[in-house]
Tab-separated table of C-alpha atoms in Angstrom:
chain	number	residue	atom	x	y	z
A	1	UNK	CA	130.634	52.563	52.942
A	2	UNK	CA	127.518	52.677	50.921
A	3	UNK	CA	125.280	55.838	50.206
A	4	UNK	CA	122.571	54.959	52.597
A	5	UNK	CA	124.679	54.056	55.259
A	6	UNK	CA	126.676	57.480	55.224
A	7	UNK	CA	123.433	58.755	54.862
A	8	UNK	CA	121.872	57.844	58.019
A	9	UNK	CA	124.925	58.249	59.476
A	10	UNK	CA	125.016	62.276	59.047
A	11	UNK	CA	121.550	62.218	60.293
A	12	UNK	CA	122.560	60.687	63.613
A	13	UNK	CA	125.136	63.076	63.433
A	14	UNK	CA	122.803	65.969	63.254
A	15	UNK	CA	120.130	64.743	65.899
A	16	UNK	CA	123.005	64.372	68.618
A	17	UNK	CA	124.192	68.315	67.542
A	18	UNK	CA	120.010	69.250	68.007
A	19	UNK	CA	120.045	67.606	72.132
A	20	UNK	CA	122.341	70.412	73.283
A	21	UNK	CA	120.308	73.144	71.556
A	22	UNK	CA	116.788	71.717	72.373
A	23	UNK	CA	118.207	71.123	75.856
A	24	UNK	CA	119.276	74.770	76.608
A	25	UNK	CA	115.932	75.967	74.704
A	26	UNK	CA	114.457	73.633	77.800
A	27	UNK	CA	116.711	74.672	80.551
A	28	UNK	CA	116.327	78.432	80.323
A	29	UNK	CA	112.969	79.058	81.091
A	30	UNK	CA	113.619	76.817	84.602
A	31	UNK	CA	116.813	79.164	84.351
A	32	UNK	CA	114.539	82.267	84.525
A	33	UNK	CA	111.903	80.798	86.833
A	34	UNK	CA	114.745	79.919	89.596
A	35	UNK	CA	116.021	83.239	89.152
A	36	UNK	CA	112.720	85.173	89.973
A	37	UNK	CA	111.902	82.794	92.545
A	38	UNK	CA	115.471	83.731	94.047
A	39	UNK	CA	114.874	87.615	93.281
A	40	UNK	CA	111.380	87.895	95.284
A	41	UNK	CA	113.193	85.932	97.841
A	42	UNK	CA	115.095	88.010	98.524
A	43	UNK	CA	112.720	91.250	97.716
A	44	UNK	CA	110.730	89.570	100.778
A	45	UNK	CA	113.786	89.259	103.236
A	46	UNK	CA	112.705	91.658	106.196
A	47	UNK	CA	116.492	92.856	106.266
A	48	UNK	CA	116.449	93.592	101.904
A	49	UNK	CA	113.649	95.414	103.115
A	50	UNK	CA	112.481	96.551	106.294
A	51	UNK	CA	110.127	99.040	107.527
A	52	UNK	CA	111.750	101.648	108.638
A	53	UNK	CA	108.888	104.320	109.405
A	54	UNK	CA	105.460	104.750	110.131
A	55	UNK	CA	103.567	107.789	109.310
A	56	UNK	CA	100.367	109.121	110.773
A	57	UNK	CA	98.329	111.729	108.714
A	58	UNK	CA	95.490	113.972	110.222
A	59	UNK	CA	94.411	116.150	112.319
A	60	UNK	CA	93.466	114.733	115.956
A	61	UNK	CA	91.534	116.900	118.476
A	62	UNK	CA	90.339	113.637	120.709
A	63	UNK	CA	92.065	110.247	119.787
A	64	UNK	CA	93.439	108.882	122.536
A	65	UNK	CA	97.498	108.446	121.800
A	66	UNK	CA	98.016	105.507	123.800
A	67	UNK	CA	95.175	103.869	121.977
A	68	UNK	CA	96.495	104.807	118.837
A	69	UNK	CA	99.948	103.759	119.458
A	70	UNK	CA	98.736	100.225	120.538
A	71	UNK	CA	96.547	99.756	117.425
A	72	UNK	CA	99.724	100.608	115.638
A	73	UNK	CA	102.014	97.845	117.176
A	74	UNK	CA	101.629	95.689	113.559
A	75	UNK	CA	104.233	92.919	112.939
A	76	UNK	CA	106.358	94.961	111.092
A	77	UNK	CA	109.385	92.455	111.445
A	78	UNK	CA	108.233	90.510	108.408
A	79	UNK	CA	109.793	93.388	105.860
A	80	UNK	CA	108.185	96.263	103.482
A	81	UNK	CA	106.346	94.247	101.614
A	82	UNK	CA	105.099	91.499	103.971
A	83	UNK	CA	102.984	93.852	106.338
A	84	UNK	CA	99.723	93.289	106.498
A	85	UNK	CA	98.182	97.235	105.835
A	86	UNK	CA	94.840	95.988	105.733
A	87	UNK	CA	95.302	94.390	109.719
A	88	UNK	CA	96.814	97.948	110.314
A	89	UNK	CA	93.962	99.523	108.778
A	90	UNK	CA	91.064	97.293	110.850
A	91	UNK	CA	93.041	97.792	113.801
A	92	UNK	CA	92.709	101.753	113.725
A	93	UNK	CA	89.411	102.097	111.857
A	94	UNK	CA	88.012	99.855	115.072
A	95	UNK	CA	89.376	102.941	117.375
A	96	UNK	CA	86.056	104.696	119.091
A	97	UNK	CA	87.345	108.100	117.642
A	98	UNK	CA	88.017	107.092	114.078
A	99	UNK	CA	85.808	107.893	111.420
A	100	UNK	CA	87.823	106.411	108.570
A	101	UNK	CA	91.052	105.069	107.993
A	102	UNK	CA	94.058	104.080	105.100
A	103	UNK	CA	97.257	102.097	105.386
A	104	UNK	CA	99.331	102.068	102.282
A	105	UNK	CA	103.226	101.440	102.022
A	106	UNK	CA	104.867	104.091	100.431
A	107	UNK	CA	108.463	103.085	98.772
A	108	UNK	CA	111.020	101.728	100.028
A	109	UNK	CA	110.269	101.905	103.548
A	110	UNK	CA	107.838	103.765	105.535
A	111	UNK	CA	103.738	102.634	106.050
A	112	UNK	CA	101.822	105.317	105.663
A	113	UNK	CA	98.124	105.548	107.617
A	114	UNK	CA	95.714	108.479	107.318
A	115	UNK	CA	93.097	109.073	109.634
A	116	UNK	CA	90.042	111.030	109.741
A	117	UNK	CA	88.339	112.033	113.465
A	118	UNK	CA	84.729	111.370	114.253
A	119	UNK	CA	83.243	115.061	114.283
A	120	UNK	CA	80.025	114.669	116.871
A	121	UNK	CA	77.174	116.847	116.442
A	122	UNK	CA	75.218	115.357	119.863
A	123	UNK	CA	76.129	113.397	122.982
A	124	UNK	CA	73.768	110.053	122.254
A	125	UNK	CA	71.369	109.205	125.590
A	126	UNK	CA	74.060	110.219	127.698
A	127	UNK	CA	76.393	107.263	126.706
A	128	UNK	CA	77.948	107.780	123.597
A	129	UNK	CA	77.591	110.200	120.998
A	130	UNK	CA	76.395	110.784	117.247
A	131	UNK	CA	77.955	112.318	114.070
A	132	UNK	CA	76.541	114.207	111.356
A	133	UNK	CA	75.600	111.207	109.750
A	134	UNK	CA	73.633	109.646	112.362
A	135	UNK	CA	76.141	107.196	113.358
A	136	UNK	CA	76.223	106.409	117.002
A	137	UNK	CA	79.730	105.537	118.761
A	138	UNK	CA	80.749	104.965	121.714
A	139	UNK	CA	84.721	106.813	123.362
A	140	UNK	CA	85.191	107.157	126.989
A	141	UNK	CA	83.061	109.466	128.288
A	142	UNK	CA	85.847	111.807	129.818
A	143	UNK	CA	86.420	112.503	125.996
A	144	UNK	CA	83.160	113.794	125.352
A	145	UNK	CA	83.525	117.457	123.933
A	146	UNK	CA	82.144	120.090	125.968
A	147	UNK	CA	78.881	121.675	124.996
A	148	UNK	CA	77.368	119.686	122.884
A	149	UNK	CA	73.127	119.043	123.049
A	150	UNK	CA	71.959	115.841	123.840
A	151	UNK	CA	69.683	113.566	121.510
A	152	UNK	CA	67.105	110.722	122.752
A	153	UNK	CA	65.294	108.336	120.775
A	154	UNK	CA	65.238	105.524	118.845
A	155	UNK	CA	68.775	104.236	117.794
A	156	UNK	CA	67.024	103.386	114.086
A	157	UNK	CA	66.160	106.753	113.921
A	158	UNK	CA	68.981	108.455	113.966
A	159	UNK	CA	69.545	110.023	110.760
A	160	UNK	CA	66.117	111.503	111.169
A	161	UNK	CA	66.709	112.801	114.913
A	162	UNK	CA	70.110	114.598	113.476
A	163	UNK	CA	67.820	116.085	110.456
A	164	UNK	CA	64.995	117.689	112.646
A	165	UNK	CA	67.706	119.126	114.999
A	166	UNK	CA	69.282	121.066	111.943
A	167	UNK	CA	65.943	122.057	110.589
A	168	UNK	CA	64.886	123.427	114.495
A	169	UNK	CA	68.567	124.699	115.272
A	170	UNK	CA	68.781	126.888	112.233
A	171	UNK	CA	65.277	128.458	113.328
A	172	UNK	CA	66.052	129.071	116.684
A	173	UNK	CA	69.181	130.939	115.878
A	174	UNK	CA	67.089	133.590	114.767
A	175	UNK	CA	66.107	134.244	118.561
A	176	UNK	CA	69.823	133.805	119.671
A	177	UNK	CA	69.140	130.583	120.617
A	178	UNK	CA	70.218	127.084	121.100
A	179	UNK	CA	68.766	123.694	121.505
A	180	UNK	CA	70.891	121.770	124.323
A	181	UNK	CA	68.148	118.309	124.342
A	182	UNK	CA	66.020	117.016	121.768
A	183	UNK	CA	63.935	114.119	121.658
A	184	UNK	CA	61.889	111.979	118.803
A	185	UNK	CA	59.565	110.374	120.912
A	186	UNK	CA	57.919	107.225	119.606
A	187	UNK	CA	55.054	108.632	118.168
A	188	UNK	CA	57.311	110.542	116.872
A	189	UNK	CA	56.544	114.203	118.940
A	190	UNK	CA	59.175	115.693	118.713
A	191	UNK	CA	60.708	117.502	122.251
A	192	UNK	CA	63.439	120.425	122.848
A	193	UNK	CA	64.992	121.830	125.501
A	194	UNK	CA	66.355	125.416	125.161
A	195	UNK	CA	69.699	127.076	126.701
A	196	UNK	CA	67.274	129.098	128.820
A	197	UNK	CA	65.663	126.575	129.851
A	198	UNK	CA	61.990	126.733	127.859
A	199	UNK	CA	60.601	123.404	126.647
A	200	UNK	CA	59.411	123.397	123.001
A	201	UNK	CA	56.684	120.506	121.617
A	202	UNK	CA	56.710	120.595	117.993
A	203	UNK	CA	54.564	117.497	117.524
A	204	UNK	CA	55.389	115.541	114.157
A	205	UNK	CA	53.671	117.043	111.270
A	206	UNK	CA	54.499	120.020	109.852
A	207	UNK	CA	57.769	120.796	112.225
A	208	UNK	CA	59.075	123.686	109.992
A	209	UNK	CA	56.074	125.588	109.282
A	210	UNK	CA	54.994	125.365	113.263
A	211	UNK	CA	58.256	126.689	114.251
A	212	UNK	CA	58.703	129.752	111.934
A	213	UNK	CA	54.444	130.456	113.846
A	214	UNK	CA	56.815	130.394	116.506
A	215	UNK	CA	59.820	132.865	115.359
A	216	UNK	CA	57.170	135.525	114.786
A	217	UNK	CA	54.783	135.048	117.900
A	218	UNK	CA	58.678	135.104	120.066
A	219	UNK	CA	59.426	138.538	117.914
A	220	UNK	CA	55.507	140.089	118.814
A	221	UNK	CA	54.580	139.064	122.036
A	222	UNK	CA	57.458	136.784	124.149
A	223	UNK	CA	60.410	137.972	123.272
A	224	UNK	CA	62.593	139.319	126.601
A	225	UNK	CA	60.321	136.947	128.175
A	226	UNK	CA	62.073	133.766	127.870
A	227	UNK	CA	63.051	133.480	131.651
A	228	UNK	CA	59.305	133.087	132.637
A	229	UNK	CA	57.980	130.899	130.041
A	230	UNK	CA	58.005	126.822	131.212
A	231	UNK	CA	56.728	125.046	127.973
A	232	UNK	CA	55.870	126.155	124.600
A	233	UNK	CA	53.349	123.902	122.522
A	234	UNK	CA	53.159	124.376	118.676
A	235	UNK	CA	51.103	121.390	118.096
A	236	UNK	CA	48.073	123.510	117.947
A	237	UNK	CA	46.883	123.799	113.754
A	238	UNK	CA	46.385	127.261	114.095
A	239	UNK	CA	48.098	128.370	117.461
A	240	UNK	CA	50.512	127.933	120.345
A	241	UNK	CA	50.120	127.239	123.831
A	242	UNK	CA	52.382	129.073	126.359
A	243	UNK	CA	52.422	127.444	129.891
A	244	UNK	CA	54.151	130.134	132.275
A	245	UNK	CA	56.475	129.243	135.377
A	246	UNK	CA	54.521	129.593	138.508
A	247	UNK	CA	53.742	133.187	139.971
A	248	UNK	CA	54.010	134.330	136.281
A	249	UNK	CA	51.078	135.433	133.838
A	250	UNK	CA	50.748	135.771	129.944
């Protein structure tokens, strides 16, 4: 046999030995791929892992728990990792009493969801009622908490309606008092009711300075008086009018 033909003979020789090698190089990463196809597979298998638990966190004074049990019902027979927390989540956050909410899975087993309650500061025009942020909602009424005041005005006004009752509530504590009705009128006139009953007009300029006339002119000359005043008027610039019950004098 001649040189060149041995030659090109061990080179044939050495390309087959190269398939097996370059095949296996090309086989393994198919290799891996199957396998972590195979391992999420199974990963997602409701019975590898199932939900075993769900956990509610917060503190509830008013949720209802039938409603909250219903928003709860999830598909959780898809497995740990194929629940849908955000559905969960919608489906409690759109509960009348629920301020905020969070569904997360927590490992290996158990969906956790945190709630926080709406806190109202106001029943809302006798339908629903507001929270400290001026947001309106809207539970069954035989949930409403006792003793709350009520607010009137314009729904785009909220925010503002909630401010002026803090500003007005925190000066008629000083005479042991509380507001149970305010309204924002619109021209914006702002209108209280008292828990004794005396109506207070604070117009819409100049609401905290009219009221603290007010605290002092109470202290001087009305105070133990409350029971036979009717309206009180601060939207005087530099007065009040008093408007006594009937069969009463200043």
């Amino acid at each position: 046999m001649s040189a060149r033909r041995k030659q090109a003979v061990r080179k044939q020789t050495a390309t087959v030995r190269r398939w097996p090698r370059l095949s296996l190089w090309l086989a393994l990463p198919l290799l891996i791929v199957g396998l972590l196809g195979w391992g999420v597979a199974v990963l997602l298998d409701p019975a590898t892992l199932p939900v075993r638990e769900v956990k509610v966190q917060g503190r509830f004074e008013h949720l209802n728990q039938a409603m909250l049990s219903r928003a709860l019902q999830g598909d959780f027979s898809v497995g740990f990792l194929r629940t849908d927390v955000e559905r969960i989540r919608a489906d409690v956050q759109a509960l009348p009493w629920v301020a905020h909410a969070t569904a997360r899975r927590q490992w290996p087993d158990t969906i956790v969801v945190t709630i926080e309650e709406q806190q109202p500061v106001a029943i809302w025009e006798g339908k629903g009622l507001l929270n400290a942020e001026g947001e309106i909602f809207y539970p069954v009424k035989a949930t409403f908490p006792a003793g709350l005041p009520e607010f009137r005005g314009s729904a785009d006004e909220t925010r503002l309606i909630v401010a002026a009752w803090r500003e007005s509530q925190a000066v008629f504590e000083q005479l042991g008092r509380r507001i149970v009705s305010l309204e924002l009128d619109r021209r914006h006139v702002l209108r209280m009711v008292l828990d004794d009953g005396v109506e207070v007009i604070a117009g819409r300029e100049d609401v905290a300075q009219r009221l603290s006339r007010l605290v002092g002119l109470y202290r001087d000359a009305l105070q133990g008086r409350g029971a036979d005043i009717e309206r009180i008027d601060l939207r005087y610039a530099n007065g009040i009018a008093v408007r006594w019950k009937k069969g009463q004098a200043g």
